[in-house]
Structure formats: structure tokens, C-alpha cells
Coordinates of C-alpha atoms in Angstrom, one line a residue:
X1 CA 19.9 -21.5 35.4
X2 CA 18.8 -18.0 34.2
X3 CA 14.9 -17.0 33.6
X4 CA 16.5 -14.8 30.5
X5 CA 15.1 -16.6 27.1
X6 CA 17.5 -16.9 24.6
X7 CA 17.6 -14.4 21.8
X8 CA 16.6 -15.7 18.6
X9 CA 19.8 -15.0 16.0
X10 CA 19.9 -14.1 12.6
X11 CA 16.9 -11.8 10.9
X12 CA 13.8 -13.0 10.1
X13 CA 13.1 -13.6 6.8
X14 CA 9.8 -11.8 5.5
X15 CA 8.3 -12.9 2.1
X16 CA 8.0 -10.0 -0.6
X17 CA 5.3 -7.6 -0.6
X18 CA 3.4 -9.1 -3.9
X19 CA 2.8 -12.6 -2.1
X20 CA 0.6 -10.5 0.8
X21 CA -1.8 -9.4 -2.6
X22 CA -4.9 -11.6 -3.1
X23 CA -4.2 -12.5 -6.8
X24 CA -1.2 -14.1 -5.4
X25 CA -2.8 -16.2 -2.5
X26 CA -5.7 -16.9 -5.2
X27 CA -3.4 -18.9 -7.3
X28 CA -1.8 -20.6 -4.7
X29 CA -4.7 -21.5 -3.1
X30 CA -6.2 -23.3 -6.5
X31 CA -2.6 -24.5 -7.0
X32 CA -3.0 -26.4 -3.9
X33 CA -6.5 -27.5 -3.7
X34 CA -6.0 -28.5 -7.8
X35 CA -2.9 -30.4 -6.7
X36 CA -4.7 -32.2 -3.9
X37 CA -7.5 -33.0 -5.7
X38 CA -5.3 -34.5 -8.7
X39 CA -3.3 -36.4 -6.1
X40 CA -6.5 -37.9 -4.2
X41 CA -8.2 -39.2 -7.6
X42 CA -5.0 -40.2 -8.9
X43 CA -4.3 -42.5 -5.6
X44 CA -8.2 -43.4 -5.8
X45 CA -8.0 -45.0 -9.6
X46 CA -4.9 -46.1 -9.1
X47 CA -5.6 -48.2 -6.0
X48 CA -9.0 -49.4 -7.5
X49 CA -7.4 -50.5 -11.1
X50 CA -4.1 -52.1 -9.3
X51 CA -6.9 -53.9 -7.0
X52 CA -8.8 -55.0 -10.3
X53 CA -5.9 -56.3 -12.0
X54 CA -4.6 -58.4 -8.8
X55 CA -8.1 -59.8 -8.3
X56 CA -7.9 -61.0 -11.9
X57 CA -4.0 -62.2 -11.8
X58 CA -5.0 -64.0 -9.0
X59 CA -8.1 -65.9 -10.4
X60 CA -5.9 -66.9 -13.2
X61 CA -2.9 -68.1 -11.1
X62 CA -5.5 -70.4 -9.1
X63 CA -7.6 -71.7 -12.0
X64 CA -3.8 -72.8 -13.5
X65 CA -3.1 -74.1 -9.7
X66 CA -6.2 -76.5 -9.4
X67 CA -5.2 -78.1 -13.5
X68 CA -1.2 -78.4 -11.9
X69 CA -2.5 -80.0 -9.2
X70 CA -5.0 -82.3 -11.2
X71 CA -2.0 -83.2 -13.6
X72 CA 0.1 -83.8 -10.6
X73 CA -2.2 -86.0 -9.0
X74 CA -2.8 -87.9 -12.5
X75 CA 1.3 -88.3 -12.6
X76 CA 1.3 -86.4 -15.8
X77 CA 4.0 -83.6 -16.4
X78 CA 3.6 -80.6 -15.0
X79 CA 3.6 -77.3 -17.3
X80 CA 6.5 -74.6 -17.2
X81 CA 5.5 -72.6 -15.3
X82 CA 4.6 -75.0 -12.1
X83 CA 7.4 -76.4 -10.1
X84 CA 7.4 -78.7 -6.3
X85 CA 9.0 -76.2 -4.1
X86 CA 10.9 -73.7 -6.6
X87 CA 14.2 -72.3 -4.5
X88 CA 12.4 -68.8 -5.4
X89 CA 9.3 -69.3 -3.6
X90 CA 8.1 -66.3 -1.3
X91 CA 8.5 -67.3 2.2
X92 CA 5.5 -66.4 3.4
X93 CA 3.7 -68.8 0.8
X94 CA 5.7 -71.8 1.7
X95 CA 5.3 -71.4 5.4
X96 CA 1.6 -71.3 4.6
X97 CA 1.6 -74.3 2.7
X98 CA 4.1 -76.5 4.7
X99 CA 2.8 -75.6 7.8
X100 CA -0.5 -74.7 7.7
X101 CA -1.6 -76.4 4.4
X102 CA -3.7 -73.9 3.0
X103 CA -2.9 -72.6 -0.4
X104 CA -2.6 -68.5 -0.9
X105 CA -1.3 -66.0 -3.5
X106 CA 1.2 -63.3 -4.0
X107 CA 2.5 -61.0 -6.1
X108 CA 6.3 -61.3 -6.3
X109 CA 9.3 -61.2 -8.4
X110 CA 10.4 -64.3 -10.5
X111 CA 13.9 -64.2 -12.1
X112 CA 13.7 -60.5 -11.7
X113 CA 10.3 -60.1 -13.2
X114 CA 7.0 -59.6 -11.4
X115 CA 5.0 -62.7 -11.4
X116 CA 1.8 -63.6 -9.2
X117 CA 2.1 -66.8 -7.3
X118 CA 0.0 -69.5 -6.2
X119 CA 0.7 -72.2 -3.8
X120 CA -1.0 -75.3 -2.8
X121 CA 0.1 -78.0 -0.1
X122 CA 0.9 -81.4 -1.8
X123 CA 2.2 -84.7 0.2
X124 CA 5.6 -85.5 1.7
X125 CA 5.4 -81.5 3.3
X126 CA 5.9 -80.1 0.0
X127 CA 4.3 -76.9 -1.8
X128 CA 3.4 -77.3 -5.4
X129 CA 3.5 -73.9 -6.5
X130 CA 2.2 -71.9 -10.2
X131 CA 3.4 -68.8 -11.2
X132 CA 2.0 -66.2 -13.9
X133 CA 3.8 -63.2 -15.4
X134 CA 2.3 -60.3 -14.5
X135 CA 4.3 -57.8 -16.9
X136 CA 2.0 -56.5 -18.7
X137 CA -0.3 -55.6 -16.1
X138 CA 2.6 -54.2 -14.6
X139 CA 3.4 -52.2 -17.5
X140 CA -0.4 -51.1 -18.1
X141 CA -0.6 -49.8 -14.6
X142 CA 2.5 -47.7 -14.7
X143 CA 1.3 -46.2 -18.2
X144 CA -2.0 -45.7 -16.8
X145 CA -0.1 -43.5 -13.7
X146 CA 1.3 -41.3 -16.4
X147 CA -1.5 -40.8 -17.7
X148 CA -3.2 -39.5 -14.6
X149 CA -0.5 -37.4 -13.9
X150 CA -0.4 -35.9 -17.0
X151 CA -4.2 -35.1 -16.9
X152 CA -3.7 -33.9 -13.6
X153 CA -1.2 -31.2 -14.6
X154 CA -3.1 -30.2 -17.6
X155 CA -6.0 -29.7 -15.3
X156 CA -4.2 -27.9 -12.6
X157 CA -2.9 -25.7 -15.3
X158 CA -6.2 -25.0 -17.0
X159 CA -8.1 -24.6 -14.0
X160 CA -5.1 -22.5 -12.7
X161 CA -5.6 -19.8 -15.9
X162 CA -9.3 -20.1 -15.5
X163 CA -9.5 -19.4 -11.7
X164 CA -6.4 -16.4 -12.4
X165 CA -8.7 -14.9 -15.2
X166 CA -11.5 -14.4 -13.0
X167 CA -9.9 -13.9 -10.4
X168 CA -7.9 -10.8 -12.0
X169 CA -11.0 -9.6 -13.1
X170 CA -11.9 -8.8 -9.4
X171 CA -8.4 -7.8 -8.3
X172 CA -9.2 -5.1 -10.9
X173 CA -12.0 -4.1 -9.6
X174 CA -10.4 -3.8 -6.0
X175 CA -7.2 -1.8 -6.9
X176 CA -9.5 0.8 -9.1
X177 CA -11.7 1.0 -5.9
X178 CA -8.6 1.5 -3.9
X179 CA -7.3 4.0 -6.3
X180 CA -10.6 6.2 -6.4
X181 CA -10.4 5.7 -2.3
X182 CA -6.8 7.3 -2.4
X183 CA -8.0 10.3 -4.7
X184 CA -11.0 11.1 -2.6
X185 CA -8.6 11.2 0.7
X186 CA -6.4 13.2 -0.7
X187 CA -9.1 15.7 -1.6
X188 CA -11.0 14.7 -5.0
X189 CA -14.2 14.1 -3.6
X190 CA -15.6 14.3 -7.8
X191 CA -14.0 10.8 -8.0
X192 CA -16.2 7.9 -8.1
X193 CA -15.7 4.1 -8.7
X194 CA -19.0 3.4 -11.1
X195 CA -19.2 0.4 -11.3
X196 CA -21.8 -0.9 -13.8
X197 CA -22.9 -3.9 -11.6
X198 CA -23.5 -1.1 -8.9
X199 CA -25.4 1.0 -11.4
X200 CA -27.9 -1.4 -12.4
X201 CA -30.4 -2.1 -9.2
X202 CA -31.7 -5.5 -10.8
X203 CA -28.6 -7.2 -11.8
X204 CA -26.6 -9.2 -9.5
X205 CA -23.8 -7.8 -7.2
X206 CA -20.9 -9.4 -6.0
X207 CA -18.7 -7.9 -2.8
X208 CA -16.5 -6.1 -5.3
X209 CA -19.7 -4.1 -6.5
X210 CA -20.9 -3.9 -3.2
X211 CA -17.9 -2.2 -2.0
X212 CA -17.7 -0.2 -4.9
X213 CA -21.0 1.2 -4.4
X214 CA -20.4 1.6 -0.2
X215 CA -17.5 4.1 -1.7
X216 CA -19.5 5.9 -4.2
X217 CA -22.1 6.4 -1.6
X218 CA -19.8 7.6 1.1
X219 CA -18.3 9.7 -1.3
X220 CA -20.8 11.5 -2.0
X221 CA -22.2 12.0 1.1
X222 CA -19.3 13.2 2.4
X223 CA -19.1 15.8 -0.3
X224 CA -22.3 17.1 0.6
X225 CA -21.5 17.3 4.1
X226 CA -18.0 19.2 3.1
X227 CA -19.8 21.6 0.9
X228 CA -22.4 22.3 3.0
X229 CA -20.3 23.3 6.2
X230 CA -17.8 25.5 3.7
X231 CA -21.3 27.3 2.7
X232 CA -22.2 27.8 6.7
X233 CA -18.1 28.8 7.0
X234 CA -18.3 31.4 4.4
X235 CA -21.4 33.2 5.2
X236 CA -20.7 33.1 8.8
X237 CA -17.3 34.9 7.9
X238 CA -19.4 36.7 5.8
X239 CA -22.3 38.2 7.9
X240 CA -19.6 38.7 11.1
X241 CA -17.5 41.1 8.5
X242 CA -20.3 43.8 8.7
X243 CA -20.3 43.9 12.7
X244 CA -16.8 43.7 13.3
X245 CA -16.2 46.5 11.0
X246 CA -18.6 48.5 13.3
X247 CA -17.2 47.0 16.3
X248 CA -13.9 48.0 14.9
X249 CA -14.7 51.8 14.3
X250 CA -16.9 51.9 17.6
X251 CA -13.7 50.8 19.3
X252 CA -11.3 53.4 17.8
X253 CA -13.6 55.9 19.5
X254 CA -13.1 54.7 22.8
X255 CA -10.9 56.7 25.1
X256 CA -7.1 55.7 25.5
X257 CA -6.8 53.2 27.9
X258 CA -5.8 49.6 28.6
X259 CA -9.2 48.0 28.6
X260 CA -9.3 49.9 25.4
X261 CA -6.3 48.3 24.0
X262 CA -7.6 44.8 25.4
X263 CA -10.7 45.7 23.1
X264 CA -9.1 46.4 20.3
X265 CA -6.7 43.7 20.6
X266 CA -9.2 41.6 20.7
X267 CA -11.8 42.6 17.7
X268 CA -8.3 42.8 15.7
X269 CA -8.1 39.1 16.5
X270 CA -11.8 38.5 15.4
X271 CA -11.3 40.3 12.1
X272 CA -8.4 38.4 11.4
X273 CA -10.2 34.9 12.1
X274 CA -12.8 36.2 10.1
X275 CA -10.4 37.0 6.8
X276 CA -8.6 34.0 7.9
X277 CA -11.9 32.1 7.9
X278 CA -13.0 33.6 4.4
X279 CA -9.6 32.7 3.1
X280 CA -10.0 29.0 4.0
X281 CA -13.4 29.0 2.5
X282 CA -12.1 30.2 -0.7
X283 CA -9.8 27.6 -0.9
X284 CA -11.7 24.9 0.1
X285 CA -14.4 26.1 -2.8
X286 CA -10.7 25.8 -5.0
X287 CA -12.3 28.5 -6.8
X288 CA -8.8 30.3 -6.2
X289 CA -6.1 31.0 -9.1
X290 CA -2.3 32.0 -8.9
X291 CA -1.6 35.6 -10.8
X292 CA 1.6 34.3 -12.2
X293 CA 4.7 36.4 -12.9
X294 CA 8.5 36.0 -13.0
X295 CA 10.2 37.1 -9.8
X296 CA 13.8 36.6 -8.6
X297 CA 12.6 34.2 -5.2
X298 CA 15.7 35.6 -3.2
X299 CA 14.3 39.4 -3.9
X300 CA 11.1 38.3 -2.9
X301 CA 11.4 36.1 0.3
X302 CA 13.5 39.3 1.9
X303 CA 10.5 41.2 0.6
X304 CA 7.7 38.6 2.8
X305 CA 10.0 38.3 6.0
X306 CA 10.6 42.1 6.4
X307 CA 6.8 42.5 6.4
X308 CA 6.2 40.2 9.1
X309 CA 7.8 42.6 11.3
X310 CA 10.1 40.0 12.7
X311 CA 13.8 39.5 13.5
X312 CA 14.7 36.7 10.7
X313 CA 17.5 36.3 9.1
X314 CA 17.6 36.1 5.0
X315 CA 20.1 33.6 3.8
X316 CA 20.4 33.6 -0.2
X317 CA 22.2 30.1 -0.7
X318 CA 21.3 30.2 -4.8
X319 CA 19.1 32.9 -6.2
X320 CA 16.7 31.8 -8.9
X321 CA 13.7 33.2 -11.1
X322 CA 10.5 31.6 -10.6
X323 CA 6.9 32.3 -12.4
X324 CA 4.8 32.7 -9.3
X325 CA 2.0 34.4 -7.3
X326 CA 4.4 37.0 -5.5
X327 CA 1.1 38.3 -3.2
X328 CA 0.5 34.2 -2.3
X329 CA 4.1 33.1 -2.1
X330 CA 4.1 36.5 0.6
X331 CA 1.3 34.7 2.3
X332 CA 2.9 31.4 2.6
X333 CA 6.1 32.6 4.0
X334 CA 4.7 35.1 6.4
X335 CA 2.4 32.1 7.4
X336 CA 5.5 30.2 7.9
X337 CA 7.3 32.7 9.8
X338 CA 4.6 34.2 11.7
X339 CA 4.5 30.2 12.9
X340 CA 8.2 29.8 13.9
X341 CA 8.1 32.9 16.2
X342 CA 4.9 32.0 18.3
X343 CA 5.9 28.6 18.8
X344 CA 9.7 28.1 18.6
X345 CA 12.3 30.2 19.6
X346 CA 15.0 32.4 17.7
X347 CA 16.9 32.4 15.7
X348 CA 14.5 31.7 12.9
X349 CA 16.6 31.5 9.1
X350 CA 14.8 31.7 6.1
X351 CA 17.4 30.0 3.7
X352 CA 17.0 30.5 -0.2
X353 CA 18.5 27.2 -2.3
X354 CA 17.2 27.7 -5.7
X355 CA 13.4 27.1 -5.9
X356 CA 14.0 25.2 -2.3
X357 CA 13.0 27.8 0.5
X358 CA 13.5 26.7 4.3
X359 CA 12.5 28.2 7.3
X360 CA 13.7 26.8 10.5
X361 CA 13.6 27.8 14.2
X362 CA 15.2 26.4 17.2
X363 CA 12.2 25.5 19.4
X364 CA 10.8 22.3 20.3
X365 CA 10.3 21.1 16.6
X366 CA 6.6 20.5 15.5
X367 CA 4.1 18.2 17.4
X368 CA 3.6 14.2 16.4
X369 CA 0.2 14.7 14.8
X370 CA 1.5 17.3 12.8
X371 CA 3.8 15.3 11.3
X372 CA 2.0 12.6 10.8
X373 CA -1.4 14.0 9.4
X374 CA -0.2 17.8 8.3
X375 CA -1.9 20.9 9.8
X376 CA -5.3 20.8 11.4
X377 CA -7.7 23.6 11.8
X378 CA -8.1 25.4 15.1
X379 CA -5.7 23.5 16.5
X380 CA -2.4 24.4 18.1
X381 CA 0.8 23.7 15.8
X382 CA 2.7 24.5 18.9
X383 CA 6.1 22.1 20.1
X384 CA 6.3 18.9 21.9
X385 CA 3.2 16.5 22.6
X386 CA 0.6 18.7 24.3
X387 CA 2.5 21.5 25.7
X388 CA 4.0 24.5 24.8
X389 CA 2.1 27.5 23.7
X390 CA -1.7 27.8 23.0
X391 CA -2.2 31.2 21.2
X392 CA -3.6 31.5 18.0
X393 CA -6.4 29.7 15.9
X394 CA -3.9 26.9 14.6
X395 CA -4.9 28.1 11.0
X396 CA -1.6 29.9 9.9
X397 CA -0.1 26.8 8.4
X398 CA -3.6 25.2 7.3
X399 CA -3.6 28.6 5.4
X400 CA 0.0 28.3 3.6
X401 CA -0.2 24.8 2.7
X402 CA -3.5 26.0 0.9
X403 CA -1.9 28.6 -0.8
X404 CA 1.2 26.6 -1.6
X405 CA -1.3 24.3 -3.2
X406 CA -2.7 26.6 -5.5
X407 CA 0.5 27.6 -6.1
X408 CA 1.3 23.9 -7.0
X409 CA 4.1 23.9 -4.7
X410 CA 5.2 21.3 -2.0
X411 CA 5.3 21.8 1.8
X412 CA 7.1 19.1 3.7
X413 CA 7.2 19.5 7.8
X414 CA 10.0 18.1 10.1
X415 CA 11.9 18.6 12.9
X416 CA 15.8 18.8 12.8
X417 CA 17.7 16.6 14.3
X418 CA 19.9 18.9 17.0
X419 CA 15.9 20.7 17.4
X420 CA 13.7 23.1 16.2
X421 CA 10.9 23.1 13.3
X422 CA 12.1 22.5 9.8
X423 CA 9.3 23.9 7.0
X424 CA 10.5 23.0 3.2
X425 CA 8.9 25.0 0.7
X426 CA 9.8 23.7 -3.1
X427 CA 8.4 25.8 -6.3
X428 CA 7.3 24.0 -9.1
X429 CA 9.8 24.3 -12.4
X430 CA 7.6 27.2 -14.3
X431 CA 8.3 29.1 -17.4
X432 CA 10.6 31.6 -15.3
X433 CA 12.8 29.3 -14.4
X434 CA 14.9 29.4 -17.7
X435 CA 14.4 28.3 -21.5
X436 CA 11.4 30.4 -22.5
X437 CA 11.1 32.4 -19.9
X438 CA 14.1 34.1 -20.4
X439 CA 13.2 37.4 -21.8
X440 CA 10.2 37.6 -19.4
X441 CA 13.0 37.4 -16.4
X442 CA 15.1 39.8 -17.9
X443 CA 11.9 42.1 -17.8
X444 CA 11.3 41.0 -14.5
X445 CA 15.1 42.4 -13.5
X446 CA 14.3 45.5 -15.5
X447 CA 11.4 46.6 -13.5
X448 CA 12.6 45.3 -10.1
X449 CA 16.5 46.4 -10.2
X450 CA 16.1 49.9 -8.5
X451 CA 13.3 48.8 -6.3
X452 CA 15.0 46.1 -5.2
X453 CA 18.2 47.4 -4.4
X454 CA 16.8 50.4 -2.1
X455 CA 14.7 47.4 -0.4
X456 CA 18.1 45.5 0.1
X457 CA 19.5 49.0 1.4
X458 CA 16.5 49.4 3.8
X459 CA 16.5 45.7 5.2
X460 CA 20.3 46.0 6.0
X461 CA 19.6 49.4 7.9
X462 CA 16.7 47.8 9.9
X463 CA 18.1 44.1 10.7
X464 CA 21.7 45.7 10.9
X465 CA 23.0 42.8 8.9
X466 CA 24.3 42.6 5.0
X467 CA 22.2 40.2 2.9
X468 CA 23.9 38.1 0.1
X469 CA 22.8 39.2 -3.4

């Protein structure tokens, strides 16, 4: 036989995602434990009255046994309801008093009825036996099982509201802690849970205010912590401006060389990490606001790729006017591009789609982590897992999702499927892009149609390709 398990067939079937939440596994669990408590002291009174009402059928029966057998042994007629050996005598109680001659009770049917027997031994091998109707008893236990079970279901459903109410009340309090946690991850560290139970030292606190007030207290000091190292980033950028603009004049005077050029390619690097650094600092602060204006966004991306310097290619898909921050939008996409040449691989397309911009290379796509958890500071956003290149301060695309933030535009980061990195830049709808902003675009064209046509002429003359209009 073959090691190999069998595969299991078919698809497992998962429950939704709403049973998984703990107001759902709240009410079942009272459901249950309400349903087996009903059940326990409905079989408990039930057993005890049934018991009762026996005990007291078969009192009766015997008491009416010892006057049969009086008035049999006197020769006097026995009543109606005593008979020597009736054909529908339980077995059981005729082998006990035929055979053993002891006298016994049971409950059994009679003609169809429920009756409780007794049985005595009499001569000749015979069983004089009595029997009693027990109907009504009959009747009053099965009325008094409705009635428990009716109790029992009003209870499990009160109890059932009850425990939900309260219940609810906590679930509350969770998911508005769990909302204030999602704000402060995605950057709202103002947002706090305040809970009054956590405010007030001397009143009681249950978990929920506990937690509430663990948030509230991380929060916080993880604000402080935030704004205390964009303080020590800012003036560090700050107070390294005034010696790298020495350093940078001191190195202009050096004699022409190539340890001179490695010097000044070097302090250029420094004074760009420190504007880079200032620049992050600012936006951290969020003290920064877009200059908004109407600009055609085809005009304008052609505008921030030519002054990258670079080799990309401009594709106009669907031209469109947009109110935006035409110096911060530059940013972004010269961010972007910058990015695609250090660590992918041409060609590099800078596509146009309406108020969709994509720029794509054909390198080895962007890193897991990036994916995953966005751009991190001073850290690589080269291809594959670890490899690939290692220049630069990683802060490029920290920068232009920043900006595109202030912006109030999207960034989303993949990879294409036959390779390369995939950057989707999507402008908010703003008053340029039609209705109202109509007459402030067709100013925008006014002032932009000659200088934009010489900078179409120009781009074709340097790239040596036509661009669509």
C-alpha cells in the first residue's frame, strides 16, 4: 500500500466573518449555557414532581389493595376496579405474585389508559390485582412540562437581550478603541479613545477601560517621542546647512582634480540629504500646504521628466486639467523617476491617463517590504529581496508619497507582471477638472499655450522623439 494520505475532496467550508466577532460568540454562548440550564431544571422538577405523584398513586393503589383483599377474604364482592388475574395484568407483576408471592406496583396502561397497578398473591396460585387511573396525574404532569418549557424560553430569551445589551455596550467600546487604534497608525496621533471610566481614577475600570486607557497612554507617548525626534531632525538639518554651505564654497576653490570632484560630489550629496532631511521634517510637522492652480497634467509631467535630466519617455494617453501644486506634483514625479533609473532598468514610461499618471521601469520590480509596508526612510527601495543596488538615502519615495499626501493624492506601488516597478499616481477630482473650473482652465491654456508649445518643440529636439498633444 502507499505511505501517500489521501487528499481530502471538496473545499472546506469556513463560517462567515461576523460569527469570528465577540458579540456573536457572546450570544451563543448565553444561548447555550441558558438552554442548558433550562434543560437541567426542567429534567430536575420534572423527575422530582413525576417521583411525587408515583409515590402517592402508589400509596393509594395499595391502601385500595389491602380493603380488595379484606373483602376477598370476607367473600364479599370485589369493587370495579379489582379483578383475580385480569388478562391485562403487567407480566412482571404476575410473575412476582405467582411465583414469588410478594405483592408490587406499576404504572401501566389499562384499556389504553395509564393506570397504576397493584398486585397481591391470593390462594390457588392466583394474583388479585387493583388498579387506579392515573390520568390526571398524567395530564397534570404533561401541563406542568409545558409550562417549564415555556418559562424556560422566556428566560433564555430575556436573559438572551439582557446579556446582548450589555454585552453590546462593551463591543462598543472595543470597535471605538479599535477605530482610534487604526487612525493613530495611519498617522493621527491627536486621536484618543477617552473613555470616561478611564478618566475618573476612583471609579471602577473594567478591561475595556483598561485597554482604552493602555491606548490613550501609548498614544501619547508615542507622539512625544515622534515630535521630539522631528525637533532633533530639523535642527540637525538646520545647524549642518551653515557648514555645508561653507564646505561647499571652500570646495569650489579647490584646484581641478579628481579628488576634487570626489569632494564635491560628496558635500553635494550632504546638502541634498540635508534639504531632503528638512523637507521630511516639514512634512512630518504637516505644517505644509499645496499652492493650488489649474494645469493641463500632460503639459506638466513632460515639464518634471525633462528636468530630471533623464531618458523617459512621455506618453499622453488622455490629457486632463487638474487644480494642483505644479512645484510639488514636479517633486513627486522627479521623485518617482529619479527612483526608476537608480534601481531598475530602461526604458522607464511615464504614461498620462487622465488624472492617473504611471511610471514604470523594467527592472526587478520593487522589494517585498516595500510593498507590504510602503517606503521606509534610509533604506534602500532597490529590486529583488536584499540585493540590487545600494545608493542613495532610500528617501526619494518617502519624500513623494509625502508630497502626494499634501497634495491629497494616492500612490499605490506594484510590480508588473512580465517585470519592472509599477508607481500609480491618481489626483484628486479638484475644481480644475471641469464644472466650475472651467473658466480658470481656459486661463490656464491662455497663459501656458506659447510656453508650452516651445517646451513641446524643445523636448522633441532633445529626446528625438514626437510627444502626443
Amino acid at each position: 500500500m502507499s505511505g501517500r494520505r489521501p487528499r481530502l475532496r471538496g473545499r472546506v467550508r469556513r463560517l462567515p466573518a461576523w460569527t469570528a466577532t465577540l458579540y456573536w460568540k457572546a450570544a451563543v454562548f448565553i444561548t447555550a449555557m441558558c438552554c442548558l440550564l433550562a434543560v437541567m431544571v426542567g429534567v430536575l422538577v420534572h423527575v422530582l414532581v413525576d417521583r411525587q405523584t408515583q409515590d402517592r398513586a402508589r400509596g393509594a393503589a395499595l391502601a385500595e389493595l389491602d380493603r380488595t383483599v379484606a373483602a376477598y377474604v370476607a367473600g364479599q364482592p370485589l369493587g370495579r376496579n379489582a379483578a383475580v388475574d385480569p388478562p391485562d395484568l403487567p407480566a412482571p407483576l404476575r410473575e412476582m405474585a405467582v411465583q414469588r408471592q410478594e405483592r408490587g406496583t406499576q404504572l401501566a396502561d389499562h384499556r389504553g389508559r395509564p393506570a397504576m397497578w397493584a398486585v397481591t398473591p391470593v390462594t390457588g396460585g392466583k394474583a388479585l390485582a387493583v388498579h387506579l387511573d392515573y390520568s390526571e396525574q398524567a395530564a397534570a404532569l404533561r401541563g406542568l412540562d409545558r409550562a417549564i418549557t415555556g418559562s424556560a424560553g422566556a428566560a433564555v430569551v430575556v436573559t438572551l437581550v439582557a446579556g446582548l445589551v450589555s454585552v453590546s455596550r462593551i463591543t462598543r467600546r472595543l470597535h471605538h478603541t479599535a477605530q482610534v487604534a487604526r487612525r493613530i497608525s495611519t498617522g493621527d496621533l491627536d486621536a484618543r479613545v477617552n473613555d470616561p471610566r478611564a478618566e475618573c481614577p476612583g471609579r471602577a475600570q473594567d478591561e475595556a477601560a483598561a485597554v482604552a486607557a493602555a491606548l490613550d497612554a501609548m498614544a501619547a507617548s508615542l507622539q512625544a517621542r515622534l515630535h521630539s525626534e522631528q525637533r532633533f531632525t530639523a535642527d540637525v538639518a538646520h545647524e549642518l546647512r551653515t557648514p555645508l554651505a561653507g564646505l561647499h564654497a571652500a570646495a569650489g576653490l579647490l584646484p581641478p582634480g579628481r579628488p576634487t570632484d570626489m569632494v564635491r560630489d560628496r558635500v553635494g550629496a550632504l546638502v541634498r540629504l540635508t534639504e531632503d532631511l528638512l523637507e521630511i521634517s516639514r512634512l512630518d510637522a504637516q505644517v505644509e500646504r499645496a499652492d493650488l492652480d489649474v494645469h493641463r497634467l500632460g503639459l506638466l509631467a513632460e515639464r518634471a521628466v525633462r528636468a530630471t535630466g533623464t531618458a523617459t519617455e512621455v506618453r499622453v494617453v488622455r490629457d486632463a486639467r487638474v487644480e494642483t501644486d505644479r512645484r510639488r506634483l514636479e517633486r513627486v514625479l522627479g521623485n518617482l523617476v529619479a527612483n526608476a533609473h537608480k534601481h531598475g532598468r530602461p526604458p522607464v514610461v511615464v504614461t498620462v491617463d487622465g488624472r492617473l499618471i504611471t511610471v514604470r521601469d523594467h527592472g526587478d520590480g520593487y522589494p517585498a517590504y516595500l510593498l507590504q509596508q510602503g517606503p521606509q526612510r534610509f533604506r534602500s527601495q532597490s529590486g529583488g529581496a536584499e540585493g540590487g543596488s545600494r545608493t542613495g538615502h532610500g528617501l526619494g519615495l518617502t519624500i513623494a508619497t509625502g508630497q502626494a499626501h499634501v497634495l491629497g493624492a494616492t500612490i499605490r506601488f506594484t510590480n508588473a507582471p512580465d517585470g519592472g516597478a509599477v508607481t500609480e499616481l491618481r489626483l484628486p477630482p479638484g475644481a480644475g477638472t471641469g464644472g466650475q473650473g472651467a473658466d480658470a482652465a481656459v486661463a490656464c491654456d491662455r497663459r501656458e499655450g506659447l510656453e508650452g508649445l516651445k517646451e513641446r518643440e524643445e523636448l522633441e529636439e532633445l529626446e528625438g522623439r514626437s510627444l502626443r498633444p
